[in-house]
mmCIF file of C-alpha atoms (C1' of nucleotides) in Angstrom:
data_model
loop_
_atom_site.group_PDB
_atom_site.id
_atom_site.type_symbol
_atom_site.label_atom_id
_atom_site.label_comp_id
_atom_site.label_asym_id
_atom_site.label_seq_id
_atom_site.Cartn_x
_atom_site.Cartn_y
_atom_site.Cartn_z
ATOM 1 C CA MET T 1 4.970 -9.113 5.957
ATOM 2 C CA SER T 2 5.014 -10.325 2.320
ATOM 3 C CA ASP T 3 5.944 -13.454 0.752
ATOM 4 C CA THR T 4 8.980 -12.265 -0.979
ATOM 5 C CA PRO T 5 12.042 -12.220 0.648
ATOM 6 C CA PRO T 6 13.580 -8.517 0.229
ATOM 7 C CA ALA T 7 16.637 -8.555 -1.751
ATOM 8 C CA ALA T 8 18.474 -7.351 1.497
ATOM 9 C CA ALA T 9 19.605 -3.983 1.601
ATOM 10 C CA ALA T 10 21.217 -2.928 -1.351
ATOM 11 C CA GLY T 11 23.466 0.384 -0.973
ATOM 12 C CA GLN T 12 21.412 2.935 -1.533
ATOM 13 C CA PRO T 13 20.668 6.836 -0.549
ATOM 14 C CA ALA T 14 17.447 5.741 0.407
ATOM 15 C CA ARG T 15 15.471 8.811 -0.385
ATOM 16 C CA ARG T 16 13.301 10.640 1.815
ATOM 17 C CA GLY T 17 9.404 9.578 1.515
ATOM 18 C CA PRO T 18 5.665 10.506 1.872
ATOM 19 C CA GLY T 19 5.291 13.438 3.963
ATOM 20 C CA LEU T 20 2.394 12.440 5.846
ATOM 21 C CA GLY T 21 3.004 13.510 8.626
ATOM 22 C CA THR T 22 5.477 16.358 9.704
ATOM 23 C CA ALA T 23 8.816 14.836 9.161
ATOM 24 C CA THR T 24 9.925 12.483 6.648
ATOM 25 C CA ARG T 25 11.809 9.357 6.673
ATOM 26 C CA ALA T 26 14.158 7.729 3.770
ATOM 27 C CA THR T 27 13.018 4.080 3.403
ATOM 28 C CA ARG T 28 14.210 1.590 1.220
ATOM 29 C CA GLN T 29 10.837 1.644 -0.536
ATOM 30 C CA GLY T 30 11.218 5.445 -1.223
ATOM 31 C CA ALA T 31 14.494 4.989 -2.988
ATOM 32 C CA ALA T 32 13.796 2.398 -5.492
ATOM 33 C CA ILE T 33 10.446 4.552 -6.534
ATOM 34 C CA ALA T 34 12.350 7.787 -7.089
ATOM 35 C CA ALA T 35 15.284 6.115 -8.649
ATOM 36 C CA LEU T 36 12.874 3.895 -10.810
ATOM 37 C CA LEU T 37 11.032 7.463 -11.705
ATOM 38 C CA ALA T 38 14.388 8.740 -12.289
ATOM 39 C CA GLY T 39 15.497 6.552 -15.334
ATOM 40 C CA THR T 40 12.118 6.552 -16.789
ATOM 41 C CA PRO T 41 11.677 9.163 -19.555
ATOM 42 C CA VAL T 42 8.095 7.806 -20.627
ATOM 43 C CA PHE T 43 4.957 8.041 -18.865
ATOM 44 C CA THR T 44 3.613 5.111 -16.964
ATOM 45 C CA THR T 45 0.793 3.849 -14.922
ATOM 46 C CA ALA T 46 1.044 2.891 -11.253
ATOM 47 C CA GLN T 47 1.006 -0.468 -11.589
ATOM 48 C CA ASP T 48 3.359 -0.900 -14.394
ATOM 49 C CA LEU T 49 6.098 0.731 -11.250
ATOM 50 C CA HIS T 50 4.746 -1.473 -9.161
ATOM 51 C CA THR T 51 5.229 -4.680 -11.457
ATOM 52 C CA ARG T 52 8.935 -3.282 -12.530
ATOM 53 C CA LEU T 53 10.007 -3.009 -8.619
ATOM 54 C CA ARG T 54 8.955 -6.469 -8.141
ATOM 55 C CA GLN T 55 10.782 -7.444 -11.226
ATOM 56 C CA GLN T 56 13.720 -5.703 -10.113
ATOM 57 C CA GLY T 57 14.295 -7.349 -7.220
ATOM 58 C CA GLN T 58 12.593 -4.491 -5.133
ATOM 59 C CA PRO T 59 8.986 -5.152 -4.048
ATOM 60 C CA VAL T 60 7.018 -2.208 -2.955
ATOM 61 C CA GLY T 61 3.160 -2.481 -1.901
ATOM 62 C CA LEU T 62 0.965 -1.052 -4.557
ATOM 63 C CA THR T 63 -0.331 1.217 -1.846
ATOM 64 C CA THR T 64 3.348 2.332 -1.179
ATOM 65 C CA VAL T 65 3.886 3.337 -4.770
ATOM 66 C CA TYR T 66 0.346 5.028 -4.932
ATOM 67 C CA ARG T 67 1.177 6.912 -1.847
ATOM 68 C CA HIS T 68 4.641 8.457 -3.149
ATOM 69 C CA LEU T 69 3.704 9.378 -6.782
ATOM 70 C CA GLN T 70 0.844 11.427 -4.681
ATOM 71 C CA VAL T 71 3.119 13.107 -2.512
ATOM 72 C CA LEU T 72 5.592 13.514 -5.747
ATOM 73 C CA ALA T 73 2.872 14.907 -7.497
ATOM 74 C CA ASP T 74 1.894 17.400 -4.875
ATOM 75 C CA ALA T 75 5.754 18.633 -4.586
ATOM 76 C CA GLY T 76 5.578 19.243 -8.092
ATOM 77 C CA GLN T 77 8.261 16.767 -8.813
ATOM 78 C CA ILE T 78 6.401 14.676 -11.023
ATOM 79 C CA ASP T 79 3.939 15.071 -13.811
ATOM 80 C CA VAL T 80 0.257 13.595 -13.978
ATOM 81 C CA VAL T 81 -1.743 13.263 -16.694
ATOM 82 C CA ARG T 82 -5.263 11.178 -16.995
ATOM 83 C CA THR T 83 -5.926 9.078 -20.056
ATOM 84 C CA PRO T 84 -8.996 9.170 -21.395
ATOM 85 C CA GLU T 85 -9.420 5.664 -20.361
ATOM 86 C CA GLY T 86 -9.647 7.433 -16.822
ATOM 87 C CA GLU T 87 -5.879 5.647 -15.964
ATOM 88 C CA ASN T 88 -3.479 8.237 -14.361
ATOM 89 C CA LEU T 89 0.005 8.482 -16.087
ATOM 90 C CA TYR T 90 3.250 9.330 -13.939
ATOM 91 C CA ARG T 91 6.826 10.556 -15.157
ATOM 92 C CA ARG T 92 9.301 12.799 -13.819
ATOM 93 C CA CYS T 93 9.469 16.127 -14.956
ATOM 94 C CA SER T 94 11.955 18.182 -16.199
ATOM 95 C CA THR T 95 10.914 21.692 -14.722
ATOM 96 C CA GLN T 96 8.294 22.437 -12.511
ATOM 97 C CA ASP T 97 7.005 25.193 -14.338
ATOM 98 C CA HIS T 98 3.385 24.857 -15.712
ATOM 99 C CA HIS T 99 3.928 22.780 -19.055
ATOM 100 C CA HIS T 100 2.312 20.166 -21.405
ATOM 101 C CA HIS T 101 3.256 17.061 -23.268
ATOM 102 C CA LEU T 102 2.733 15.702 -26.776
ATOM 103 C CA VAL T 103 2.889 12.038 -25.592
ATOM 104 C CA CYS T 104 3.151 8.626 -27.992
ATOM 105 C CA ARG T 105 0.246 6.687 -27.324
ATOM 106 C CA THR T 106 2.194 3.307 -28.234
ATOM 107 C CA CYS T 107 5.365 3.917 -26.564
ATOM 108 C CA GLY T 108 4.587 6.641 -23.941
ATOM 109 C CA ARG T 109 7.644 8.736 -25.469
ATOM 110 C CA THR T 110 6.835 12.176 -24.473
ATOM 111 C CA VAL T 111 7.960 15.912 -25.311
ATOM 112 C CA GLU T 112 7.347 18.440 -23.570
ATOM 113 C CA ILE T 113 6.479 21.300 -25.243
ATOM 114 C CA ASP T 114 6.502 25.215 -24.790
ATOM 115 C CA THR T 115 2.861 26.415 -24.472
ATOM 116 C CA THR T 116 3.274 30.139 -23.952
ATOM 117 C CA GLU T 117 1.221 31.141 -26.581
ATOM 118 C CA ILE T 118 -1.229 28.376 -25.726
ATOM 119 C CA GLU T 119 -1.586 30.018 -21.704
ATOM 120 C CA THR T 120 -1.747 33.877 -22.977
ATOM 121 C CA TRP T 121 -4.271 32.233 -25.172
ATOM 122 C CA THR T 122 -6.612 30.171 -22.476
ATOM 123 C CA THR T 123 -6.337 33.189 -20.144
ATOM 124 C CA ARG T 124 -7.440 36.026 -22.494
ATOM 125 C CA VAL T 125 -10.779 33.880 -23.908
ATOM 126 C CA ALA T 126 -11.438 32.739 -20.647
ATOM 127 C CA THR T 127 -11.385 36.396 -19.054
ATOM 128 C CA ALA T 128 -13.258 37.496 -22.062
ATOM 129 C CA GLU T 129 -16.007 35.291 -20.912
ATOM 130 C CA GLY T 130 -15.941 36.626 -17.261
ATOM 131 C CA PHE T 131 -14.197 33.126 -15.826
ATOM 132 C CA THR T 132 -11.754 33.452 -12.909
ATOM 133 C CA ASP T 133 -9.748 30.889 -10.998
ATOM 134 C CA LEU T 134 -8.646 29.236 -13.906
ATOM 135 C CA ASP T 135 -7.204 26.143 -15.092
ATOM 136 C CA HIS T 136 -7.093 23.780 -18.097
ATOM 137 C CA THR T 137 -5.992 20.699 -19.619
ATOM 138 C CA LEU T 138 -4.036 19.881 -22.854
ATOM 139 C CA GLU T 139 -2.680 17.218 -23.979
ATOM 140 C CA ILE T 140 -1.572 15.748 -27.679
ATOM 141 C CA TYR T 141 -1.538 12.308 -28.288
ATOM 142 C CA GLY T 142 -0.110 10.545 -31.496
ATOM 143 C CA THR T 143 2.191 8.218 -32.995
ATOM 144 C CA CYS T 144 5.859 9.146 -32.681
ATOM 145 C CA ALA T 145 7.854 8.561 -35.978
ATOM 146 C CA THR T 146 9.343 5.394 -34.617
ATOM 147 C CA CYS T 147 6.380 3.821 -33.792
ATOM 148 C CA ALA T 148 4.840 4.537 -37.145
ATOM 149 C CA THR T 149 7.503 3.469 -38.908
ATOM 150 C CA GLY T 150 8.576 -0.079 -36.980
ATOM 151 C CA MET R 1 -41.067 -2.038 -11.767
ATOM 152 C CA SER R 2 -40.126 0.523 -9.160
ATOM 153 C CA ASP R 3 -41.787 2.537 -6.575
ATOM 154 C CA THR R 4 -42.593 5.674 -8.063
ATOM 155 C CA PRO R 5 -45.807 5.019 -10.166
ATOM 156 C CA PRO R 6 -44.680 6.570 -13.458
ATOM 157 C CA ALA R 7 -46.498 9.432 -14.471
ATOM 158 C CA ALA R 8 -48.493 7.685 -16.716
ATOM 159 C CA ALA R 9 -47.141 8.509 -20.296
ATOM 160 C CA ALA R 10 -47.452 11.886 -21.253
ATOM 161 C CA GLY R 11 -47.913 12.893 -24.499
ATOM 162 C CA GLN R 12 -44.541 12.753 -25.771
ATOM 163 C CA PRO R 13 -43.120 11.696 -29.158
ATOM 164 C CA ALA R 14 -40.504 8.766 -27.233
ATOM 165 C CA ARG R 15 -37.541 8.785 -28.744
ATOM 166 C CA ARG R 16 -35.623 6.433 -30.370
ATOM 167 C CA GLY R 17 -33.089 4.603 -28.171
ATOM 168 C CA PRO R 18 -29.732 2.680 -27.965
ATOM 169 C CA GLY R 19 -29.149 0.796 -31.223
ATOM 170 C CA LEU R 20 -27.701 -2.179 -29.510
ATOM 171 C CA GLY R 21 -29.047 -4.258 -31.624
ATOM 172 C CA THR R 22 -29.937 -3.652 -35.318
ATOM 173 C CA ALA R 23 -33.321 -1.581 -35.141
ATOM 174 C CA THR R 24 -34.066 1.201 -33.159
ATOM 175 C CA ARG R 25 -37.416 1.290 -30.481
ATOM 176 C CA ALA R 26 -38.749 4.090 -29.335
ATOM 177 C CA THR R 27 -39.319 4.000 -25.791
ATOM 178 C CA ARG R 28 -40.220 6.292 -22.858
ATOM 179 C CA GLN R 29 -36.756 5.976 -21.145
ATOM 180 C CA GLY R 30 -35.273 7.140 -24.302
ATOM 181 C CA ALA R 31 -37.871 9.857 -24.595
ATOM 182 C CA ALA R 32 -37.617 11.038 -21.258
ATOM 183 C CA ILE R 33 -33.268 11.127 -21.289
ATOM 184 C CA ALA R 34 -33.295 12.936 -24.928
ATOM 185 C CA ALA R 35 -35.999 15.702 -23.650
ATOM 186 C CA LEU R 36 -34.025 16.175 -19.962
ATOM 187 C CA LEU R 37 -30.488 16.415 -22.518
ATOM 188 C CA ALA R 38 -32.067 18.997 -24.462
ATOM 189 C CA GLY R 39 -33.088 21.326 -21.638
ATOM 190 C CA THR R 40 -29.664 20.915 -20.038
ATOM 191 C CA PRO R 41 -27.260 23.607 -21.100
ATOM 192 C CA VAL R 42 -24.617 22.644 -18.574
ATOM 193 C CA PHE R 43 -22.294 19.342 -18.263
ATOM 194 C CA THR R 44 -23.267 16.918 -15.957
ATOM 195 C CA THR R 45 -23.023 13.527 -14.862
ATOM 196 C CA ALA R 46 -24.871 10.714 -15.134
ATOM 197 C CA GLN R 47 -25.823 10.085 -11.601
ATOM 198 C CA ASP R 48 -27.316 13.675 -11.794
ATOM 199 C CA LEU R 49 -29.500 13.106 -14.733
ATOM 200 C CA HIS R 50 -30.752 9.856 -13.104
ATOM 201 C CA THR R 51 -31.442 11.586 -10.355
ATOM 202 C CA ARG R 52 -33.393 14.453 -11.715
ATOM 203 C CA LEU R 53 -35.403 12.197 -13.590
ATOM 204 C CA ARG R 54 -36.444 10.680 -10.626
ATOM 205 C CA GLN R 55 -37.674 13.709 -9.640
ATOM 206 C CA GLN R 56 -39.835 14.572 -12.343
ATOM 207 C CA GLY R 57 -41.646 11.483 -12.435
ATOM 208 C CA GLN R 58 -39.883 9.687 -15.064
ATOM 209 C CA PRO R 59 -37.566 7.106 -13.012
ATOM 210 C CA VAL R 60 -35.153 5.766 -15.230
ATOM 211 C CA GLY R 61 -32.672 2.933 -14.681
ATOM 212 C CA LEU R 62 -28.900 4.153 -13.916
ATOM 213 C CA THR R 63 -27.893 1.568 -16.366
ATOM 214 C CA THR R 64 -30.385 3.076 -18.742
ATOM 215 C CA VAL R 65 -28.994 6.420 -18.451
ATOM 216 C CA TYR R 66 -25.594 5.396 -19.128
ATOM 217 C CA ARG R 67 -26.286 3.340 -22.055
ATOM 218 C CA HIS R 68 -28.401 6.399 -23.560
ATOM 219 C CA LEU R 69 -25.572 8.632 -22.793
ATOM 220 C CA GLN R 70 -23.096 6.274 -24.468
ATOM 221 C CA VAL R 71 -25.245 5.752 -27.454
ATOM 222 C CA LEU R 72 -25.604 9.925 -27.800
ATOM 223 C CA ALA R 73 -21.755 10.496 -27.211
ATOM 224 C CA ASP R 74 -20.757 7.859 -29.831
ATOM 225 C CA ALA R 75 -23.306 9.121 -32.377
ATOM 226 C CA GLY R 76 -21.762 12.820 -31.705
ATOM 227 C CA GLN R 77 -24.989 14.675 -30.376
ATOM 228 C CA ILE R 78 -23.964 14.855 -26.937
ATOM 229 C CA ASP R 79 -19.737 15.904 -25.735
ATOM 230 C CA VAL R 80 -18.475 14.260 -23.426
ATOM 231 C CA VAL R 81 -15.693 15.698 -21.418
ATOM 232 C CA ARG R 82 -13.785 14.116 -18.392
ATOM 233 C CA THR R 83 -13.342 15.755 -15.181
ATOM 234 C CA PRO R 84 -9.807 16.160 -13.416
ATOM 235 C CA GLU R 85 -11.714 13.568 -10.841
ATOM 236 C CA GLY R 86 -12.337 11.083 -13.325
ATOM 237 C CA GLU R 87 -15.808 11.339 -13.596
ATOM 238 C CA ASN R 88 -17.552 12.183 -17.246
ATOM 239 C CA LEU R 89 -19.505 14.736 -17.588
ATOM 240 C CA TYR R 90 -22.664 15.102 -20.574
ATOM 241 C CA ARG R 91 -23.820 17.870 -22.571
ATOM 242 C CA ARG R 92 -25.837 18.395 -25.272
ATOM 243 C CA CYS R 93 -23.785 19.948 -27.741
ATOM 244 C CA SER R 94 -24.849 22.602 -30.260
ATOM 245 C CA THR R 95 -22.530 21.950 -32.804
ATOM 246 C CA GLN R 96 -20.743 18.608 -34.231
ATOM 247 C CA ASP R 97 -17.868 20.321 -35.066
ATOM 248 C CA HIS R 98 -14.667 20.054 -33.066
ATOM 249 C CA HIS R 99 -14.351 22.136 -30.524
ATOM 250 C CA HIS R 100 -13.373 22.926 -27.043
ATOM 251 C CA HIS R 101 -15.160 24.055 -23.329
ATOM 252 C CA LEU R 102 -14.716 26.972 -20.912
ATOM 253 C CA VAL R 103 -16.769 25.199 -17.753
ATOM 254 C CA CYS R 104 -17.487 26.360 -14.545
ATOM 255 C CA ARG R 105 -16.131 24.038 -11.772
ATOM 256 C CA THR R 106 -19.193 25.381 -9.829
ATOM 257 C CA CYS R 107 -22.132 25.556 -11.443
ATOM 258 C CA GLY R 108 -21.504 23.255 -14.682
ATOM 259 C CA ARG R 109 -21.984 26.328 -17.150
ATOM 260 C CA THR R 110 -20.179 26.122 -20.731
ATOM 261 C CA VAL R 111 -18.725 28.062 -23.174
ATOM 262 C CA GLU R 112 -18.232 26.513 -26.405
ATOM 263 C CA ILE R 113 -15.025 28.480 -27.550
ATOM 264 C CA ASP R 114 -13.742 28.640 -31.178
ATOM 265 C CA THR R 115 -10.215 27.065 -31.285
ATOM 266 C CA THR R 116 -9.440 27.568 -34.672
ATOM 267 C CA GLU R 117 -5.770 28.556 -33.672
ATOM 268 C CA ILE R 118 -4.986 25.920 -31.125
ATOM 269 C CA GLU R 119 -6.061 23.384 -33.732
ATOM 270 C CA THR R 120 -3.348 24.601 -36.027
ATOM 271 C CA TRP R 121 -0.603 25.443 -33.122
ATOM 272 C CA THR R 122 -0.988 21.602 -31.944
ATOM 273 C CA THR R 123 -1.020 20.272 -35.393
ATOM 274 C CA ARG R 124 1.955 22.308 -36.483
ATOM 275 C CA VAL R 125 3.997 21.135 -32.792
ATOM 276 C CA ALA R 126 2.990 17.491 -33.559
ATOM 277 C CA THR R 127 3.923 17.356 -36.725
ATOM 278 C CA ALA R 128 7.551 19.074 -36.307
ATOM 279 C CA GLU R 129 8.093 16.305 -33.633
ATOM 280 C CA GLY R 130 7.336 13.523 -35.824
ATOM 281 C CA PHE R 131 4.279 12.556 -34.614
ATOM 282 C CA THR R 132 1.057 11.681 -36.573
ATOM 283 C CA ASP R 133 -2.164 10.026 -36.176
ATOM 284 C CA LEU R 134 -3.108 13.113 -33.703
ATOM 285 C CA ASP R 135 -5.723 14.016 -31.257
ATOM 286 C CA HIS R 136 -5.883 16.385 -28.258
ATOM 287 C CA THR R 137 -7.502 17.081 -24.950
ATOM 288 C CA LEU R 138 -8.235 20.741 -24.058
ATOM 289 C CA GLU R 139 -10.788 22.132 -21.802
ATOM 290 C CA ILE R 140 -10.534 24.914 -19.485
ATOM 291 C CA TYR R 141 -12.178 25.033 -16.374
ATOM 292 C CA GLY R 142 -12.541 27.955 -13.902
ATOM 293 C CA THR R 143 -15.486 29.827 -11.412
ATOM 294 C CA CYS R 144 -18.011 31.910 -13.914
ATOM 295 C CA ALA R 145 -19.014 35.614 -12.990
ATOM 296 C CA THR R 146 -22.191 34.490 -11.375
ATOM 297 C CA CYS R 147 -20.562 31.685 -9.129
ATOM 298 C CA ALA R 148 -17.623 33.928 -7.945
ATOM 299 C CA THR R 149 -20.055 36.806 -7.175
ATOM 300 C CA GLY R 150 -22.966 35.049 -5.489
ATOM 301 C "C1'" DG V 1 -44.754 -13.260 -31.260
ATOM 302 C "C1'" DT V 2 -40.501 -12.202 -31.628
ATOM 303 C "C1'" DA V 3 -36.508 -9.316 -30.326
ATOM 304 C "C1'" DA V 4 -34.787 -5.141 -28.629
ATOM 305 C "C1'" DT V 5 -34.492 -2.631 -24.205
ATOM 306 C "C1'" DT V 6 -35.093 -2.242 -19.469
ATOM 307 C "C1'" DG V 7 -33.141 -2.530 -15.038
ATOM 308 C "C1'" DC V 8 -31.269 -4.838 -10.282
ATOM 309 C "C1'" DA V 9 -27.655 -7.429 -9.201
ATOM 310 C "C1'" DA V 10 -23.116 -8.045 -9.458
ATOM 311 C "C1'" DA V 11 -18.676 -7.650 -11.770
ATOM 312 C "C1'" DG V 12 -14.775 -4.249 -13.041
ATOM 313 C "C1'" DG V 13 -10.966 -1.904 -12.392
ATOM 314 C "C1'" DA V 14 -8.208 2.281 -10.773
ATOM 315 C "C1'" DT V 15 -7.162 4.497 -6.489
ATOM 316 C "C1'" DT V 16 -7.701 5.237 -1.319
ATOM 317 C "C1'" DT V 17 -8.735 4.157 3.516
ATOM 318 C "C1'" DG V 18 -8.398 1.150 7.983
ATOM 319 C "C1'" DC V 19 -5.362 -0.308 10.421
ATOM 320 C "C1'" DT V 20 -1.322 -2.882 12.608
ATOM 321 C "C1'" DC V 21 3.154 -4.223 11.768
ATOM 322 C "C1'" DT V 22 7.904 -2.687 10.405
ATOM 323 C "C1'" DG V 23 11.562 -0.020 10.606
ATOM 324 C "C1'" DG V 24 14.094 4.602 10.570
ATOM 325 C "C1'" DT V 25 16.407 7.748 13.695
ATOM 326 C "C1'" DA Z 1 11.349 3.935 22.419
ATOM 327 C "C1'" DC Z 2 8.133 6.842 19.012
ATOM 328 C "C1'" DC Z 3 6.559 7.713 15.495
ATOM 329 C "C1'" DA Z 4 6.363 7.960 10.032
ATOM 330 C "C1'" DG Z 5 6.286 4.450 6.422
ATOM 331 C "C1'" DA Z 6 4.513 0.213 4.655
ATOM 332 C "C1'" DG Z 7 1.274 -2.980 3.003
ATOM 333 C "C1'" DC Z 8 -2.623 -5.651 3.234
ATOM 334 C "C1'" DA Z 9 -7.503 -6.517 2.763
ATOM 335 C "C1'" DA Z 10 -11.442 -4.252 2.279
ATOM 336 C "C1'" DA Z 11 -13.980 0.149 1.204
ATOM 337 C "C1'" DT Z 12 -15.123 3.769 -2.547
ATOM 338 C "C1'" DC Z 13 -16.438 5.230 -6.583
ATOM 339 C "C1'" DC Z 14 -18.156 5.719 -11.687
ATOM 340 C "C1'" DT Z 15 -19.123 2.641 -14.920
ATOM 341 C "C1'" DT Z 16 -20.111 -1.574 -17.636
ATOM 342 C "C1'" DT Z 17 -21.767 -6.520 -18.102
ATOM 343 C "C1'" DG Z 18 -25.059 -10.872 -17.022
ATOM 344 C "C1'" DC Z 19 -29.464 -11.930 -17.341
ATOM 345 C "C1'" DA Z 20 -34.397 -12.247 -16.401
ATOM 346 C "C1'" DA Z 21 -38.510 -9.542 -17.411
ATOM 347 C "C1'" DT Z 22 -40.694 -6.016 -20.067
ATOM 348 C "C1'" DT Z 23 -42.667 -3.799 -23.692
ATOM 349 C "C1'" DA Z 24 -42.531 -1.548 -28.450
ATOM 350 C "C1'" DC Z 25 -43.638 -3.062 -33.457
#
DNA sequence: GTAATTGCAAAGGATTTGCTCTGGT
DNA sequence: ACCAGAGCAAATCCTTTGCAATTAC
């Protein structure tokens, strides 16, 4: 065990966790992670989530945070983007449809953008060059109005 | 020194290397790296370049490879893209203008694509949302015709 | 001769894995 | 009781940094 005594079981729904095996169990950690993600509308790092969980008295191992994020991402329940620095940023997503983001590099605020025309364009260009089994990345970074002013 | 006897100084121009300090000296290593990059039309990793240099009898330390790549990239003489796995890929670029790539995930073959319309689009969308100081990433990955067939 | 460059070894930082203990069901 | 999940420590992977030895100029 750790050192910090768990803040006792709060009365939470306790969501289902990593489906590493076949079944899936509801754990305090899984619930805490899901809840935190649900209330976090910006892209954040695994490390940040880990820190905030400790602060709110719901300590969860960093490894566990990573494992849940991985499962959630695979299930398409959260988005993952890779920063130019090579760090992964996670965020709950409103739709499971394919989409891209406009991310504020200062506060993490994100705007999901409709990229229908771009999708069409990339497919057309790549196909014209004889490429198949396509995939692509597209993220726009900038400073949002609030951060630019304040 | 290493173990592999340098293939003696061939009669190469010996390009200028890392401008880490103020001046810049021409070294055998810098020339080898520049030459290899010049003859490599696909995106490759630093490790791969390092390995190939050894194979062709021009051993260069991995550290040195990284340092030269960094300098070349800063100077805009080579392109750098980050794979979803977090590895950097390098390639000489034909133009220093802003552009994007269509990369074969099997052989690394690359097609530089004109993205004028996309540039316009991203700027319009981001500006409409109040974002400034824009930057963006866009890469398309796929399997090229050759790799799909063979 | 002097300073830039090299390159080994070791550090760094994010993420993953091994393995044992804990805790849902 | 049984097996999925938690989590610590240690391992990975790529890339960077420290520093002494080398070498261009």
